[in-house]
PDB file of C-alpha atoms in Angstrom:
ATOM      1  CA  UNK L   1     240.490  60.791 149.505  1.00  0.00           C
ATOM      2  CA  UNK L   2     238.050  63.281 151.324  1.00  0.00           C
ATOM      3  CA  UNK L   3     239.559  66.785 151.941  1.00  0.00           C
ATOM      4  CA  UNK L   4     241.458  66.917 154.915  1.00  0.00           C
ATOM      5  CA  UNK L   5     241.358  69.779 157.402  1.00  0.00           C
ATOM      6  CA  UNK L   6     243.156  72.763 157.816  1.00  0.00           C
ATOM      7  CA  UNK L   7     245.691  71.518 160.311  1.00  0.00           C
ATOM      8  CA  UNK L   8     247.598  74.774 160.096  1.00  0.00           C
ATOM      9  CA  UNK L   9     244.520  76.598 161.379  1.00  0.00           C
ATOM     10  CA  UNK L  10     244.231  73.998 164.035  1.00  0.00           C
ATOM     11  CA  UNK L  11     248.328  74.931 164.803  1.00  0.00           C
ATOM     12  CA  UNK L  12     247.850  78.475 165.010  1.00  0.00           C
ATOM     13  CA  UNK L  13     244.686  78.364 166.697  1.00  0.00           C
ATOM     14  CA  UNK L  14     246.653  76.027 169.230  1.00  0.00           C
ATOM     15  CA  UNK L  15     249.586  78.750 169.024  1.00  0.00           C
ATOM     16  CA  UNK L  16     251.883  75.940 167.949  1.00  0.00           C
ATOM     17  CA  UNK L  17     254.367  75.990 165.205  1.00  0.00           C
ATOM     18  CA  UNK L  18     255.487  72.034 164.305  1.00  0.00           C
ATOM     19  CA  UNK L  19     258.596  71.930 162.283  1.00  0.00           C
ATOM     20  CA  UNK L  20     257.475  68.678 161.115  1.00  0.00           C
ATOM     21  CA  UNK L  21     253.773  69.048 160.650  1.00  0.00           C
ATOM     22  CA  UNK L  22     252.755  65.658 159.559  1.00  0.00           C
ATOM     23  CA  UNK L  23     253.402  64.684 163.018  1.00  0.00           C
ATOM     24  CA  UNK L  24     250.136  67.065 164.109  1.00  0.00           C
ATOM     25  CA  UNK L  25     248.110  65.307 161.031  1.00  0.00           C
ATOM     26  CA  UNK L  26     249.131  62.031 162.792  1.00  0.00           C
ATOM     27  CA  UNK L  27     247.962  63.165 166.121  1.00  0.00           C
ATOM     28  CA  UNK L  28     244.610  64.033 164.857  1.00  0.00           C
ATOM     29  CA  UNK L  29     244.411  60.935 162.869  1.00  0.00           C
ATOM     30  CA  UNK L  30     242.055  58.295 164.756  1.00  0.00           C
ATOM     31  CA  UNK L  31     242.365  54.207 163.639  1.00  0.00           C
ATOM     32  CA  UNK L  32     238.822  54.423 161.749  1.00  0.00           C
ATOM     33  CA  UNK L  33     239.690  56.703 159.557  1.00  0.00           C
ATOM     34  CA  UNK L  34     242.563  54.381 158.135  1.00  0.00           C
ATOM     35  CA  UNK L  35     240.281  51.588 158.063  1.00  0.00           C
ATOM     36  CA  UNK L  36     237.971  53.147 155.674  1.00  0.00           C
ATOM     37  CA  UNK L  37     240.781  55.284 154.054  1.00  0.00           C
ATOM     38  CA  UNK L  38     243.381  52.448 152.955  1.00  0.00           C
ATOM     39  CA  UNK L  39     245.018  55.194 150.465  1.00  0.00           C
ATOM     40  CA  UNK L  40     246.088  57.266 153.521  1.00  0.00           C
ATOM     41  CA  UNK L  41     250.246  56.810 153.869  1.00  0.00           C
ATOM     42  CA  UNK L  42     250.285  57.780 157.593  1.00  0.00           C
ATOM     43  CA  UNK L  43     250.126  56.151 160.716  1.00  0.00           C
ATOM     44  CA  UNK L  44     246.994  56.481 163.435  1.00  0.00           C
ATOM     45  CA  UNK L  45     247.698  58.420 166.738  1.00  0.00           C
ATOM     46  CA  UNK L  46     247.644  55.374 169.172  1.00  0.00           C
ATOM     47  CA  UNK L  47     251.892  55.345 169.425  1.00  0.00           C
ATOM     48  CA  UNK L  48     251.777  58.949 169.740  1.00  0.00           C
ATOM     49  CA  UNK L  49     248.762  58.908 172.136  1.00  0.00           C
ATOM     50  CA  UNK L  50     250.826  56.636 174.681  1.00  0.00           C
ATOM     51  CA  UNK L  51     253.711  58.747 174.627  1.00  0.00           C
ATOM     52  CA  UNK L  52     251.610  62.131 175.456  1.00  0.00           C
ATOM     53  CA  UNK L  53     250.084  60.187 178.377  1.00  0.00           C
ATOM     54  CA  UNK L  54     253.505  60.045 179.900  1.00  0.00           C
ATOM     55  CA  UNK L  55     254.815  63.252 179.223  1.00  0.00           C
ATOM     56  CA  UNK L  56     251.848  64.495 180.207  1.00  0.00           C
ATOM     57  CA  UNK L  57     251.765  62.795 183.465  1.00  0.00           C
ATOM     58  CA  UNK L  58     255.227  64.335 184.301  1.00  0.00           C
ATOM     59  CA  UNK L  59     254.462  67.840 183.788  1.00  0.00           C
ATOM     60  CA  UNK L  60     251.030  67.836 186.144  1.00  0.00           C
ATOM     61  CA  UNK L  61     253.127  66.054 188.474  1.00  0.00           C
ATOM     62  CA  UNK L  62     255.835  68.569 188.571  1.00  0.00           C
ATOM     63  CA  UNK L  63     253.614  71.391 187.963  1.00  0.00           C
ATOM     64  CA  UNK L  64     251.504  70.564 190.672  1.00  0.00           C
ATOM     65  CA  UNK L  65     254.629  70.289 192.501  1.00  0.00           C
ATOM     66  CA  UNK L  66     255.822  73.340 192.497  1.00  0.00           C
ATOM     67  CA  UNK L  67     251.998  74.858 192.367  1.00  0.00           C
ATOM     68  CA  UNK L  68     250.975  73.711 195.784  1.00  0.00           C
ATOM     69  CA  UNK L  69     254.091  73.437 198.306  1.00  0.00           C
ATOM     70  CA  UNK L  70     252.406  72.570 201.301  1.00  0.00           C
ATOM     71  CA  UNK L  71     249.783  69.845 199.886  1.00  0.00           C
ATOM     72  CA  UNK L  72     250.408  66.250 200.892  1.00  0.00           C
ATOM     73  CA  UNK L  73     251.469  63.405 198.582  1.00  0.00           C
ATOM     74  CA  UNK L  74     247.722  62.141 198.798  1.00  0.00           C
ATOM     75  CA  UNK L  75     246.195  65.643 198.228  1.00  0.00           C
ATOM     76  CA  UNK L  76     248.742  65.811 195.306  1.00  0.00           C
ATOM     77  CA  UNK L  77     247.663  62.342 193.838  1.00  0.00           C
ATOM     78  CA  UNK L  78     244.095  63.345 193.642  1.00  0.00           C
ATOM     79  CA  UNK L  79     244.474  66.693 192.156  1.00  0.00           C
ATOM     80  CA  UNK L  80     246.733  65.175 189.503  1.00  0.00           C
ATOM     81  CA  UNK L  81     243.972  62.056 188.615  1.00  0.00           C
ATOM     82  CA  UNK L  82     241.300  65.005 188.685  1.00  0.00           C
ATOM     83  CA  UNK L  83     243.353  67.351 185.704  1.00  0.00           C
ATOM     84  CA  UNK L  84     244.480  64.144 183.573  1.00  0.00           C
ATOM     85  CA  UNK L  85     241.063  61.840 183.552  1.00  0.00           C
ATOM     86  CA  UNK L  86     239.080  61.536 180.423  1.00  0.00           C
ATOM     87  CA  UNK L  87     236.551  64.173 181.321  1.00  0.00           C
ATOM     88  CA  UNK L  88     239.384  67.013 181.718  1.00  0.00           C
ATOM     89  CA  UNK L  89     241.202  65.593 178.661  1.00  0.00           C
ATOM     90  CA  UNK L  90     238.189  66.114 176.757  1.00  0.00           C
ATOM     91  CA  UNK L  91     237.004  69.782 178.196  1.00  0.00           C
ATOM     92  CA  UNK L  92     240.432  70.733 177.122  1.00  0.00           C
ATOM     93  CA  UNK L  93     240.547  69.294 173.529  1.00  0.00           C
ATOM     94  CA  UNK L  94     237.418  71.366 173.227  1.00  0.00           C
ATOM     95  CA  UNK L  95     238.357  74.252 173.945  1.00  0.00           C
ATOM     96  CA  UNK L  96     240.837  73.842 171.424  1.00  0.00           C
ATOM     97  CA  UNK L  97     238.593  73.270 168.853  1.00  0.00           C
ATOM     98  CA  UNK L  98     240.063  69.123 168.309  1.00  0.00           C
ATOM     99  CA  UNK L  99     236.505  68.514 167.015  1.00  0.00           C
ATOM    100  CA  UNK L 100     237.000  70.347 164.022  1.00  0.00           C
ATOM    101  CA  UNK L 101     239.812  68.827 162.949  1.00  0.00           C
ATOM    102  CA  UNK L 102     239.575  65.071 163.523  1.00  0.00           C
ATOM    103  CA  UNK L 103     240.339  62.684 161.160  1.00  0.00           C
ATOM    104  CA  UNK L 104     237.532  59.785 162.139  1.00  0.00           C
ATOM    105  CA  UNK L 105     235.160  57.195 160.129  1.00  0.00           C
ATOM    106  CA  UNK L 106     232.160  58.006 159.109  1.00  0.00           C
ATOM    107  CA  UNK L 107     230.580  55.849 162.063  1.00  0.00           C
ATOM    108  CA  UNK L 108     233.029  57.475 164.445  1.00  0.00           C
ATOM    109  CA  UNK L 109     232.045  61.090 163.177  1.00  0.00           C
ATOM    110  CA  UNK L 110     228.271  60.480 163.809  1.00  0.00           C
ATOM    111  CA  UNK L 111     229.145  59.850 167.404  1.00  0.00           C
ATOM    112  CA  UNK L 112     228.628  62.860 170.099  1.00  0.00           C
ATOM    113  CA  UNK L 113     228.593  61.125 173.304  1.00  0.00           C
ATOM    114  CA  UNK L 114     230.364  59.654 175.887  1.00  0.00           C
ATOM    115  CA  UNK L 115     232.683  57.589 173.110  1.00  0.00           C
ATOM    116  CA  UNK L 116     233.839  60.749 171.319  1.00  0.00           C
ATOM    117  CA  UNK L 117     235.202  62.268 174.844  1.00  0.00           C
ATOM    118  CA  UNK L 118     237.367  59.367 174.950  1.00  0.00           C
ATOM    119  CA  UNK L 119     238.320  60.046 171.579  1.00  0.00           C
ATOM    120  CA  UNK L 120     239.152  63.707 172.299  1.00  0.00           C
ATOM    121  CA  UNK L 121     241.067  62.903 175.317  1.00  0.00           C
ATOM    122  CA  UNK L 122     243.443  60.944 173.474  1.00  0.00           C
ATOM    123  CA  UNK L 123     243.896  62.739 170.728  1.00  0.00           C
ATOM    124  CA  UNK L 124     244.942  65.662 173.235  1.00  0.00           C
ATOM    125  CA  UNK L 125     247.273  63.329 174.479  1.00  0.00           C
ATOM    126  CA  UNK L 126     248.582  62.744 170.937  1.00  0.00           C
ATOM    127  CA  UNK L 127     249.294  66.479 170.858  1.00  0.00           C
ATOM    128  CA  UNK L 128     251.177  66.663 173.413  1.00  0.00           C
ATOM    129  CA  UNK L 129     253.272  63.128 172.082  1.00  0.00           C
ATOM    130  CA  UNK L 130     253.186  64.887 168.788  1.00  0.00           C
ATOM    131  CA  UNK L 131     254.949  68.116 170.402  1.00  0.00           C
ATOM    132  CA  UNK L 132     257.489  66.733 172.370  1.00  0.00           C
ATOM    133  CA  UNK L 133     258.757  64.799 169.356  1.00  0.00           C
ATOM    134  CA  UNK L 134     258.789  67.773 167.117  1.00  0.00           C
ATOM    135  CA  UNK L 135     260.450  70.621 169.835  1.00  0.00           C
ATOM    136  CA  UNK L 136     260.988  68.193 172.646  1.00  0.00           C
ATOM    137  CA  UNK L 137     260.086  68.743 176.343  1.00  0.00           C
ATOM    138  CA  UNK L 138     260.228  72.291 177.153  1.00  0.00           C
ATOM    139  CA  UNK L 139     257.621  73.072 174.498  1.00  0.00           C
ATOM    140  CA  UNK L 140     255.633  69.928 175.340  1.00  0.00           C
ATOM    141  CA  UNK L 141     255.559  71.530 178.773  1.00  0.00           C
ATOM    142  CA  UNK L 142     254.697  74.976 177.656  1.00  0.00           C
ATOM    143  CA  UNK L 143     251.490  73.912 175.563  1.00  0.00           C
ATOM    144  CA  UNK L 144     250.411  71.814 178.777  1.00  0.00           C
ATOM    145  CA  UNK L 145     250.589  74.547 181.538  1.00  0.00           C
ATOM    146  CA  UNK L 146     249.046  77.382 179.147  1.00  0.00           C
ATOM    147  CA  UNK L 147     245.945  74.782 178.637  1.00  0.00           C
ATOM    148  CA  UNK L 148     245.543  73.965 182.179  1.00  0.00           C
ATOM    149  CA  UNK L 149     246.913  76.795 184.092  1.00  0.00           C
ATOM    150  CA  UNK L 150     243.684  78.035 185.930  1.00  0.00           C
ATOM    151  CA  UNK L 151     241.790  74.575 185.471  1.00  0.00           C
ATOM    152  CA  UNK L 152     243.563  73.419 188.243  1.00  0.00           C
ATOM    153  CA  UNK L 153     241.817  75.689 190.763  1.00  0.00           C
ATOM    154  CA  UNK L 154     238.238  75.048 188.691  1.00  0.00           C
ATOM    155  CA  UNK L 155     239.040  71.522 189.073  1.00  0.00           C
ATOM    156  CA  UNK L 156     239.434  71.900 193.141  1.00  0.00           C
ATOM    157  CA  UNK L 157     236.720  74.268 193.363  1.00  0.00           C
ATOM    158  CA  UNK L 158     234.124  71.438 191.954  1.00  0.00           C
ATOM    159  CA  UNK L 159     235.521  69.041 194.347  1.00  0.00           C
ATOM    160  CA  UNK L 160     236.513  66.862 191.469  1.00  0.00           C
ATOM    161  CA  UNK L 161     239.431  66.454 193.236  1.00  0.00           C
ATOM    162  CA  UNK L 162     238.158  64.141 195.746  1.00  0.00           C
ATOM    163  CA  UNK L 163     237.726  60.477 195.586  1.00  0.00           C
ATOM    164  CA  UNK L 164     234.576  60.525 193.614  1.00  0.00           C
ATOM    165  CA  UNK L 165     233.542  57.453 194.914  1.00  0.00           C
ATOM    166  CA  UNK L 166     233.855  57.671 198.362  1.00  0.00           C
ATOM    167  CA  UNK L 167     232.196  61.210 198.339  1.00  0.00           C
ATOM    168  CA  UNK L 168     229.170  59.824 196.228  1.00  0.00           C
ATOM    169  CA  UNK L 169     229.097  56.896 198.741  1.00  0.00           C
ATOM    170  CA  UNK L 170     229.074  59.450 201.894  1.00  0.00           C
ATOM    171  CA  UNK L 171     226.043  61.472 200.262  1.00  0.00           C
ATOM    172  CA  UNK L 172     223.898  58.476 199.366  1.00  0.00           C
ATOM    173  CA  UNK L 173     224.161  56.472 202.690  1.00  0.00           C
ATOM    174  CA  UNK L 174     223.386  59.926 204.299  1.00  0.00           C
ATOM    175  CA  UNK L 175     220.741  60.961 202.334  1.00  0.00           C
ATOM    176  CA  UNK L 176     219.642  57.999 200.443  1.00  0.00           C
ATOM    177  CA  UNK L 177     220.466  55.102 202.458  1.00  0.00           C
ATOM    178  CA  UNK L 178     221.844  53.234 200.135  1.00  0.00           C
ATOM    179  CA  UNK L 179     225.300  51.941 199.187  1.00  0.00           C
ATOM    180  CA  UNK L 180     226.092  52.381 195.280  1.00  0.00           C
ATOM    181  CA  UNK L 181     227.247  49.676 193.063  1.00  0.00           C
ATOM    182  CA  UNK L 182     229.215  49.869 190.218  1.00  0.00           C
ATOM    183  CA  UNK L 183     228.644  47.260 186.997  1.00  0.00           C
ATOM    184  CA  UNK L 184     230.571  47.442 183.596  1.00  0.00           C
ATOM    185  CA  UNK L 185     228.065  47.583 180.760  1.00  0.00           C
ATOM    186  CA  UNK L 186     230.664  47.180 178.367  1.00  0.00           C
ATOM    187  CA  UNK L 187     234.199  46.894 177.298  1.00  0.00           C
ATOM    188  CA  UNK L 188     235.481  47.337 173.703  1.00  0.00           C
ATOM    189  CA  UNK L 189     239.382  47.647 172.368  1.00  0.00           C
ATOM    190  CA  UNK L 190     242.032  45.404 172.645  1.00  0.00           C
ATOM    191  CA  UNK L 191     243.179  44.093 175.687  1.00  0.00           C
ATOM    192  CA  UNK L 192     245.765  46.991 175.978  1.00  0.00           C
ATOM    193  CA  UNK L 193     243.672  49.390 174.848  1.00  0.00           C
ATOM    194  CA  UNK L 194     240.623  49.116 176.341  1.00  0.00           C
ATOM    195  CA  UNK L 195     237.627  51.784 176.932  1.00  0.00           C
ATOM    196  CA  UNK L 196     235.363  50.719 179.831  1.00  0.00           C
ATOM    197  CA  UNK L 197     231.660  51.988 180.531  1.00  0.00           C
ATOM    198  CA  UNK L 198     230.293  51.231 183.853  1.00  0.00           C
ATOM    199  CA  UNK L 199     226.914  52.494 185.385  1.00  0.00           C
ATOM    200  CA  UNK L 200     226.400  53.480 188.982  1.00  0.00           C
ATOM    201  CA  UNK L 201     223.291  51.892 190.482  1.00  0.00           C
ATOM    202  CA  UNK L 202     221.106  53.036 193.509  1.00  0.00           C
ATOM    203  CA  UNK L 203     219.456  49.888 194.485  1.00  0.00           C
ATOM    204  CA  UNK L 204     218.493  48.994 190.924  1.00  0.00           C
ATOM    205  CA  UNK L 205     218.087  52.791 189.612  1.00  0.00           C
ATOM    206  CA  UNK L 206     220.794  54.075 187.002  1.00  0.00           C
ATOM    207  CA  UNK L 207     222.072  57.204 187.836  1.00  0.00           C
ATOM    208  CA  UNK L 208     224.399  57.441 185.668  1.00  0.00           C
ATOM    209  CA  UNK L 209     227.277  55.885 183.293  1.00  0.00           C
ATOM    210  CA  UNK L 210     231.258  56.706 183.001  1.00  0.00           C
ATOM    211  CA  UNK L 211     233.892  55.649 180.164  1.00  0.00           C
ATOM    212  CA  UNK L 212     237.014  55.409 181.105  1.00  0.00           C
ATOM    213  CA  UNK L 213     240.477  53.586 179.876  1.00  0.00           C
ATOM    214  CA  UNK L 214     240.078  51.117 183.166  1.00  0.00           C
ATOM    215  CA  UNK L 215     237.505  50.228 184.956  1.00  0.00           C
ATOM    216  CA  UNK L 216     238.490  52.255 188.106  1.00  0.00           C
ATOM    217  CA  UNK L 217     238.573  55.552 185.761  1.00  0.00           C
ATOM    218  CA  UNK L 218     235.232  54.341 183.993  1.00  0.00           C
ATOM    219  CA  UNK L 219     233.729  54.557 187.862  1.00  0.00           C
ATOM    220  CA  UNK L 220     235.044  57.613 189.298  1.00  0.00           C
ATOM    221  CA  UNK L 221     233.812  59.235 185.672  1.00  0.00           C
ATOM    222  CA  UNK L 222     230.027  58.079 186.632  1.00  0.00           C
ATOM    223  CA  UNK L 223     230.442  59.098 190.167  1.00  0.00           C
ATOM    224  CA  UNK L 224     231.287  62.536 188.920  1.00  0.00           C
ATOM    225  CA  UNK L 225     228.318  62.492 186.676  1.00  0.00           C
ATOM    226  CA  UNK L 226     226.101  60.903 189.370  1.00  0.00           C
ATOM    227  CA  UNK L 227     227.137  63.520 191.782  1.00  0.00           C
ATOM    228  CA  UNK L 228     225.711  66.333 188.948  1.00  0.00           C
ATOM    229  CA  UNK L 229     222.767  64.510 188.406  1.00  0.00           C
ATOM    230  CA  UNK L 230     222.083  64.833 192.081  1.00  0.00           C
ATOM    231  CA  UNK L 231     222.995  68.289 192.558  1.00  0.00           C
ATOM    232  CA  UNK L 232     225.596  67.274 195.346  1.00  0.00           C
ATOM    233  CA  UNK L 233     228.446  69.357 194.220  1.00  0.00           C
ATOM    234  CA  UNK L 234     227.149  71.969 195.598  1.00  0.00           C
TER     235      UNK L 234
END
């Protein structure tokens, strides 16, 4: 077996302390690398990945909550879609430094696009599953708000916030006079574990592509990107 990372680096770096720190290895641990690394004796992170995504879900939603008293239930929705997408996921993982310390296939590891965001999103995700197995939900919490504490207001201030889609639409039609359409160029995973990329057309211009764990996600990602590309965020 190859060397394996530092994880307690990673911990410390992360300013976490796991009582059980195989569960952190497992986190990091992607499904390629046990396919090419059969003497391994651990699992991969996709159980730990799903729980994450729920705990995670829960603390945005409460601490978005409490962060913004007077914001609707809609206004609430969007910021909350906006901080736990695939993009976010994957500017936070990051800054962490998850890169460093993934545990991937050759052919995975060779990857720096679009796919390996996806990646990095879930193995934040994993984290946080990872966490709140080891020192349960106030710590799971805790390592959530200090990573996104401040985001939130970056995330509003880029509009991200907004219904991608609808504000891409309003722009083109305006300035463009065209209506954007959406096709999926592909779709790979099992069925319940699925990563979509769809491209956004202008008439039949590319503007850009999104990846996303559904196909709504996978649009709103390349609406955000299309909006970049255009320079309409501003």
């Amino acid at each position: 077996m190859t060397q394996l990372p530092d994880f307690a680096k990673f911990a410390t770096r992360a300013k976490l302390a796991f009582r059980a720190p195989d569960l952190l290895r497992q986190a990091l641990t992607h499904r390629s690398y046990l396919n090419e690394h059969r003497e391994a004796n651990w699992d991969h992170n996709e159980r730990l990945e799903f729980l994450g995504d729920a705990v995670l879900e829960l603390v945005v939603t409460d601490y978005l909550f409490g962060r913004y008293p007077k914001e609707t239930e809609g206004d609430l929705t969007a910021y909350r879609a906006a901080l736990v997408n695939t993009d976010t996921l994957a500017e936070v993982a990051i800054d962490l430094g998850v890169n460093d310390y993934l545990l991937l296939s050759k052919g995975e590891a060779k990857d720096t696009g679009r796919a390996r965001q996806v990646i990095l999103a879930n193995a934040f995700e994993s984290i946080i599953g990872a966490i709140y197995l080891d020192q349960g939900l106030t710590a799971a919490r805790d390592f959530i708000v200090n990573n996104f504490d401040g985001r939130a207001e970056a995330v509003i201030a880029a509009r991200r916030i907004q219904d991608a889609k609808s504000f891409f639409q309003e722009k083109a039609q305006a300035t463009e006079e065209l209506t954007p359409t959406y096709e999926v160029l592909s779709e790979v995973g099992p069925d319940h574990h699925k990563t979509f990329t769809v491209g956004l057309y202008l008439g039949t211009n590319l503007v850009a592509t999104g990846v996303g764990r559904s196909k709504q996600e996978a649009e709103q990602a390349a609406a955000r990107r299309a909006l970049v590309e255009r320079g309409w965020l501003k």
